[in-house]
Amino acid sequence: LRGRADYNRFEGEATNRRALAEFDAAIAADPNFAAAHAARSRSLIVIANQYADAAHTAEIYNEAIAAARTATTLAPDLADAQSTLAFALFQGRLDVKGAREPYQRSHELGAGDASVLGRYALYCALTGREAEARAEMARALKLDPLNPLVHRAMGSVLYATRRYAESLAPLQQSLRLNPLLSGAQGAIGRAL
């Protein structure tokens, strides 16, 4: 829970590294805790995307994919684990085809999880399925309207579908909910 709190604050490298340390501690306490492996994977992806130097990015992505695979092995019906594996494959290896099946599985299993829906929606947006992406993001926002990461995801979906001006409102809302949200200012700048 402490790791999730740090991850959800998403305020920069220090909070992301603290989250990773908390997930590692949870795994040390219970190596079969699939949700902790999935969360560890997402933290590693963020660290690789935003803070790692080029020499270490591939290594960190591989570690993230391994953690996600462990999560799906431990709990194959955990939507968050399937979604994280898909996210890791898509982000870490640009494996659009490999990500399709776990994203689809996560969507089937996790219709009530705003974060799972948000990751799925972004995948849909980036693979040319705009209508489905927008519908899933609308569901995610309805499920968790106070989550700044979900609003940022909506902004990312709109940006990915070239609706740059429309992406500004959810990105600005994400900052109203968390003024320190990492990446939101940059996303606004790109949209502008």
PDB file of N, CA, C and O in Angstrom, residues 101-141:
ATOM      1  N   GLU A 101      -2.669  -9.812 -26.809  1.00  0.00           N
ATOM      2  CA  GLU A 101      -3.383 -10.837 -26.041  1.00  0.00           C
ATOM      3  C   GLU A 101      -3.489 -10.490 -24.552  1.00  0.00           C
ATOM      4  O   GLU A 101      -4.587 -10.550 -23.981  1.00  0.00           O
ATOM      5  N   PRO A 102      -2.384 -10.096 -23.878  1.00  0.00           N
ATOM      6  CA  PRO A 102      -2.569  -9.748 -22.465  1.00  0.00           C
ATOM      7  C   PRO A 102      -3.424  -8.494 -22.262  1.00  0.00           C
ATOM      8  O   PRO A 102      -4.155  -8.408 -21.267  1.00  0.00           O
ATOM      9  N   TYR A 103      -3.369  -7.543 -23.208  1.00  0.00           N
ATOM     10  CA  TYR A 103      -4.269  -6.386 -23.075  1.00  0.00           C
ATOM     11  C   TYR A 103      -5.723  -6.838 -23.192  1.00  0.00           C
ATOM     12  O   TYR A 103      -6.580  -6.405 -22.420  1.00  0.00           O
ATOM     13  N   GLN A 104      -6.003  -7.692 -24.152  1.00  0.00           N
ATOM     14  CA  GLN A 104      -7.379  -8.170 -24.327  1.00  0.00           C
ATOM     15  C   GLN A 104      -7.828  -8.948 -23.095  1.00  0.00           C
ATOM     16  O   GLN A 104      -8.946  -8.764 -22.607  1.00  0.00           O
ATOM     17  N   ARG A 105      -6.952  -9.777 -22.583  1.00  0.00           N
ATOM     18  CA  ARG A 105      -7.283 -10.562 -21.383  1.00  0.00           C
ATOM     19  C   ARG A 105      -7.536  -9.632 -20.194  1.00  0.00           C
ATOM     20  O   ARG A 105      -8.484  -9.822 -19.434  1.00  0.00           O
ATOM     21  N   SER A 106      -6.694  -8.599 -20.043  1.00  0.00           N
ATOM     22  CA  SER A 106      -6.878  -7.667 -18.928  1.00  0.00           C
ATOM     23  C   SER A 106      -8.204  -6.935 -19.053  1.00  0.00           C
ATOM     24  O   SER A 106      -8.878  -6.688 -18.054  1.00  0.00           O
ATOM     25  N   HIS A 107      -8.586  -6.628 -20.270  1.00  0.00           N
ATOM     26  CA  HIS A 107      -9.852  -5.928 -20.495  1.00  0.00           C
ATOM     27  C   HIS A 107     -11.025  -6.819 -20.109  1.00  0.00           C
ATOM     28  O   HIS A 107     -11.993  -6.362 -19.508  1.00  0.00           O
ATOM     29  N   GLU A 108     -10.942  -8.087 -20.443  1.00  0.00           N
ATOM     30  CA  GLU A 108     -12.008  -9.032 -20.099  1.00  0.00           C
ATOM     31  C   GLU A 108     -12.116  -9.210 -18.583  1.00  0.00           C
ATOM     32  O   GLU A 108     -13.220  -9.320 -18.044  1.00  0.00           O
ATOM     33  N   LEU A 109     -10.973  -9.231 -17.899  1.00  0.00           N
ATOM     34  CA  LEU A 109     -10.949  -9.497 -16.463  1.00  0.00           C
ATOM     35  C   LEU A 109     -11.138  -8.247 -15.603  1.00  0.00           C
ATOM     36  O   LEU A 109     -11.591  -8.346 -14.470  1.00  0.00           O
ATOM     37  N   GLY A 110     -10.779  -7.077 -16.134  1.00  0.00           N
ATOM     38  CA  GLY A 110     -10.686  -5.902 -15.286  1.00  0.00           C
ATOM     39  C   GLY A 110     -11.587  -4.752 -15.637  1.00  0.00           C
ATOM     40  O   GLY A 110     -11.184  -3.598 -15.559  1.00  0.00           O
ATOM     41  N   ALA A 111     -12.817  -5.041 -15.993  1.00  0.00           N
ATOM     42  CA  ALA A 111     -13.744  -3.981 -16.404  1.00  0.00           C
ATOM     43  C   ALA A 111     -14.040  -2.984 -15.294  1.00  0.00           C
ATOM     44  O   ALA A 111     -14.492  -1.882 -15.563  1.00  0.00           O
ATOM     45  N   GLY A 112     -13.749  -3.331 -14.047  1.00  0.00           N
ATOM     46  CA  GLY A 112     -14.023  -2.430 -12.940  1.00  0.00           C
ATOM     47  C   GLY A 112     -12.795  -1.725 -12.397  1.00  0.00           C
ATOM     48  O   GLY A 112     -12.850  -1.090 -11.357  1.00  0.00           O
ATOM     49  N   ASP A 113     -11.682  -1.808 -13.100  1.00  0.00           N
ATOM     50  CA  ASP A 113     -10.428  -1.224 -12.632  1.00  0.00           C
ATOM     51  C   ASP A 113     -10.029  -0.086 -13.571  1.00  0.00           C
ATOM     52  O   ASP A 113      -9.671  -0.316 -14.728  1.00  0.00           O
ATOM     53  N   ALA A 114     -10.078   1.138 -13.073  1.00  0.00           N
ATOM     54  CA  ALA A 114      -9.814   2.312 -13.911  1.00  0.00           C
ATOM     55  C   ALA A 114      -8.403   2.304 -14.494  1.00  0.00           C
ATOM     56  O   ALA A 114      -8.202   2.701 -15.644  1.00  0.00           O
ATOM     57  N   SER A 115      -7.433   1.845 -13.736  1.00  0.00           N
ATOM     58  CA  SER A 115      -6.050   1.825 -14.236  1.00  0.00           C
ATOM     59  C   SER A 115      -5.891   0.815 -15.368  1.00  0.00           C
ATOM     60  O   SER A 115      -5.227   1.089 -16.370  1.00  0.00           O
ATOM     61  N   VAL A 116      -6.492  -0.347 -15.211  1.00  0.00           N
ATOM     62  CA  VAL A 116      -6.449  -1.368 -16.269  1.00  0.00           C
ATOM     63  C   VAL A 116      -7.133  -0.827 -17.526  1.00  0.00           C
ATOM     64  O   VAL A 116      -6.605  -0.947 -18.639  1.00  0.00           O
ATOM     65  N   LEU A 117      -8.287  -0.201 -17.346  1.00  0.00           N
ATOM     66  CA  LEU A 117      -9.000   0.371 -18.494  1.00  0.00           C
ATOM     67  C   LEU A 117      -8.187   1.481 -19.154  1.00  0.00           C
ATOM     68  O   LEU A 117      -8.175   1.601 -20.380  1.00  0.00           O
ATOM     69  N   GLY A 118      -7.509   2.292 -18.359  1.00  0.00           N
ATOM     70  CA  GLY A 118      -6.696   3.368 -18.913  1.00  0.00           C
ATOM     71  C   GLY A 118      -5.550   2.853 -19.754  1.00  0.00           C
ATOM     72  O   GLY A 118      -5.286   3.381 -20.844  1.00  0.00           O
ATOM     73  N   ARG A 119      -4.851   1.828 -19.271  1.00  0.00           N
ATOM     74  CA  ARG A 119      -3.750   1.250 -20.064  1.00  0.00           C
ATOM     75  C   ARG A 119      -4.297   0.634 -21.348  1.00  0.00           C
ATOM     76  O   ARG A 119      -3.716   0.788 -22.423  1.00  0.00           O
ATOM     77  N   TYR A 120      -5.415  -0.059 -21.238  1.00  0.00           N
ATOM     78  CA  TYR A 120      -6.033  -0.668 -22.420  1.00  0.00           C
ATOM     79  C   TYR A 120      -6.461   0.407 -23.413  1.00  0.00           C
ATOM     80  O   TYR A 120      -6.242   0.287 -24.624  1.00  0.00           O
ATOM     81  N   ALA A 121      -7.038   1.481 -22.920  1.00  0.00           N
ATOM     82  CA  ALA A 121      -7.495   2.568 -23.794  1.00  0.00           C
ATOM     83  C   ALA A 121      -6.334   3.199 -24.539  1.00  0.00           C
ATOM     84  O   ALA A 121      -6.441   3.501 -25.736  1.00  0.00           O
ATOM     85  N   LEU A 122      -5.214   3.396 -23.857  1.00  0.00           N
ATOM     86  CA  LEU A 122      -4.057   3.985 -24.529  1.00  0.00           C
ATOM     87  C   LEU A 122      -3.541   3.049 -25.619  1.00  0.00           C
ATOM     88  O   LEU A 122      -3.194   3.495 -26.710  1.00  0.00           O
ATOM     89  N   TYR A 123      -3.527   1.761 -25.339  1.00  0.00           N
ATOM     90  CA  TYR A 123      -3.134   0.784 -26.365  1.00  0.00           C
ATOM     91  C   TYR A 123      -4.082   0.878 -27.562  1.00  0.00           C
ATOM     92  O   TYR A 123      -3.634   0.904 -28.714  1.00  0.00           O
ATOM     93  N   CYS A 124      -5.371   0.952 -27.300  1.00  0.00           N
ATOM     94  CA  CYS A 124      -6.345   1.092 -28.390  1.00  0.00           C
ATOM     95  C   CYS A 124      -6.075   2.358 -29.200  1.00  0.00           C
ATOM     96  O   CYS A 124      -6.078   2.332 -30.432  1.00  0.00           O
ATOM     97  N   ALA A 125      -5.825   3.456 -28.510  1.00  0.00           N
ATOM     98  CA  ALA A 125      -5.573   4.723 -29.202  1.00  0.00           C
ATOM     99  C   ALA A 125      -4.334   4.635 -30.081  1.00  0.00           C
ATOM    100  O   ALA A 125      -4.331   5.123 -31.219  1.00  0.00           O
ATOM    101  N   LEU A 126      -3.300   4.005 -29.564  1.00  0.00           N
ATOM    102  CA  LEU A 126      -2.041   3.922 -30.305  1.00  0.00           C
ATOM    103  C   LEU A 126      -2.076   2.897 -31.426  1.00  0.00           C
ATOM    104  O   LEU A 126      -1.186   2.889 -32.279  1.00  0.00           O
ATOM    105  N   THR A 127      -3.096   2.057 -31.439  1.00  0.00           N
ATOM    106  CA  THR A 127      -3.227   1.063 -32.505  1.00  0.00           C
ATOM    107  C   THR A 127      -4.412   1.360 -33.417  1.00  0.00           C
ATOM    108  O   THR A 127      -4.907   0.472 -34.109  1.00  0.00           O
ATOM    109  N   GLY A 128      -4.864   2.612 -33.405  1.00  0.00           N
ATOM    110  CA  GLY A 128      -5.867   3.054 -34.370  1.00  0.00           C
ATOM    111  C   GLY A 128      -7.305   2.747 -34.033  1.00  0.00           C
ATOM    112  O   GLY A 128      -8.172   2.797 -34.908  1.00  0.00           O
ATOM    113  N   ARG A 129      -7.603   2.446 -32.778  1.00  0.00           N
ATOM    114  CA  ARG A 129      -8.976   2.138 -32.378  1.00  0.00           C
ATOM    115  C   ARG A 129      -9.492   3.261 -31.486  1.00  0.00           C
ATOM    116  O   ARG A 129      -9.736   3.089 -30.298  1.00  0.00           O
ATOM    117  N   GLU A 130      -9.660   4.430 -32.094  1.00  0.00           N
ATOM    118  CA  GLU A 130      -9.994   5.641 -31.359  1.00  0.00           C
ATOM    119  C   GLU A 130     -11.325   5.548 -30.622  1.00  0.00           C
ATOM    120  O   GLU A 130     -11.425   5.924 -29.450  1.00  0.00           O
ATOM    121  N   ALA A 131     -12.354   5.075 -31.276  1.00  0.00           N
ATOM    122  CA  ALA A 131     -13.675   5.033 -30.635  1.00  0.00           C
ATOM    123  C   ALA A 131     -13.642   4.152 -29.392  1.00  0.00           C
ATOM    124  O   ALA A 131     -14.181   4.526 -28.335  1.00  0.00           O
ATOM    125  N   GLU A 132     -12.995   3.008 -29.487  1.00  0.00           N
ATOM    126  CA  GLU A 132     -12.901   2.109 -28.336  1.00  0.00           C
ATOM    127  C   GLU A 132     -12.058   2.751 -27.228  1.00  0.00           C
ATOM    128  O   GLU A 132     -12.400   2.666 -26.049  1.00  0.00           O
ATOM    129  N   ALA A 133     -10.992   3.422 -27.614  1.00  0.00           N
ATOM    130  CA  ALA A 133     -10.134   4.085 -26.635  1.00  0.00           C
ATOM    131  C   ALA A 133     -10.909   5.136 -25.852  1.00  0.00           C
ATOM    132  O   ALA A 133     -10.835   5.193 -24.621  1.00  0.00           O
ATOM    133  N   ARG A 134     -11.653   5.945 -26.559  1.00  0.00           N
ATOM    134  CA  ARG A 134     -12.415   7.014 -25.888  1.00  0.00           C
ATOM    135  C   ARG A 134     -13.497   6.430 -24.980  1.00  0.00           C
ATOM    136  O   ARG A 134     -13.725   6.918 -23.873  1.00  0.00           O
ATOM    137  N   ALA A 135     -14.153   5.378 -25.430  1.00  0.00           N
ATOM    138  CA  ALA A 135     -15.199   4.752 -24.611  1.00  0.00           C
ATOM    139  C   ALA A 135     -14.613   4.155 -23.333  1.00  0.00           C
ATOM    140  O   ALA A 135     -15.191   4.311 -22.246  1.00  0.00           O
ATOM    141  N   GLU A 136     -13.477   3.492 -23.449  1.00  0.00           N
ATOM    142  CA  GLU A 136     -12.861   2.879 -22.267  1.00  0.00           C
ATOM    143  C   GLU A 136     -12.344   3.946 -21.303  1.00  0.00           C
ATOM    144  O   GLU A 136     -12.441   3.783 -20.086  1.00  0.00           O
ATOM    145  N   MET A 137     -11.819   5.053 -21.829  1.00  0.00           N
ATOM    146  CA  MET A 137     -11.370   6.124 -20.946  1.00  0.00           C
ATOM    147  C   MET A 137     -12.550   6.781 -20.242  1.00  0.00           C
ATOM    148  O   MET A 137     -12.449   7.149 -19.067  1.00  0.00           O
ATOM    149  N   ALA A 138     -13.664   6.904 -20.921  1.00  0.00           N
ATOM    150  CA  ALA A 138     -14.858   7.460 -20.277  1.00  0.00           C
ATOM    151  C   ALA A 138     -15.281   6.561 -19.116  1.00  0.00           C
ATOM    152  O   ALA A 138     -15.636   7.052 -18.031  1.00  0.00           O
ATOM    153  N   ARG A 139     -15.215   5.251 -19.317  1.00  0.00           N
ATOM    154  CA  ARG A 139     -15.541   4.308 -18.237  1.00  0.00           C
ATOM    155  C   ARG A 139     -14.560   4.449 -17.082  1.00  0.00           C
ATOM    156  O   ARG A 139     -14.942   4.441 -15.911  1.00  0.00           O
ATOM    157  N   ALA A 140     -13.264   4.569 -17.411  1.00  0.00           N
ATOM    158  CA  ALA A 140     -12.234   4.694 -16.376  1.00  0.00           C
ATOM    159  C   ALA A 140     -12.454   5.951 -15.546  1.00  0.00           C
ATOM    160  O   ALA A 140     -12.349   5.919 -14.317  1.00  0.00           O
ATOM    161  N   LEU A 141     -12.766   7.054 -16.210  1.00  0.00           N
ATOM    162  CA  LEU A 141     -13.003   8.307 -15.485  1.00  0.00           C
ATOM    163  C   LEU A 141     -14.248   8.224 -14.607  1.00  0.00           C
ATOM    164  O   LEU A 141     -14.288   8.802 -13.525  1.00  0.00           O
TER     165      LEU A 141
END
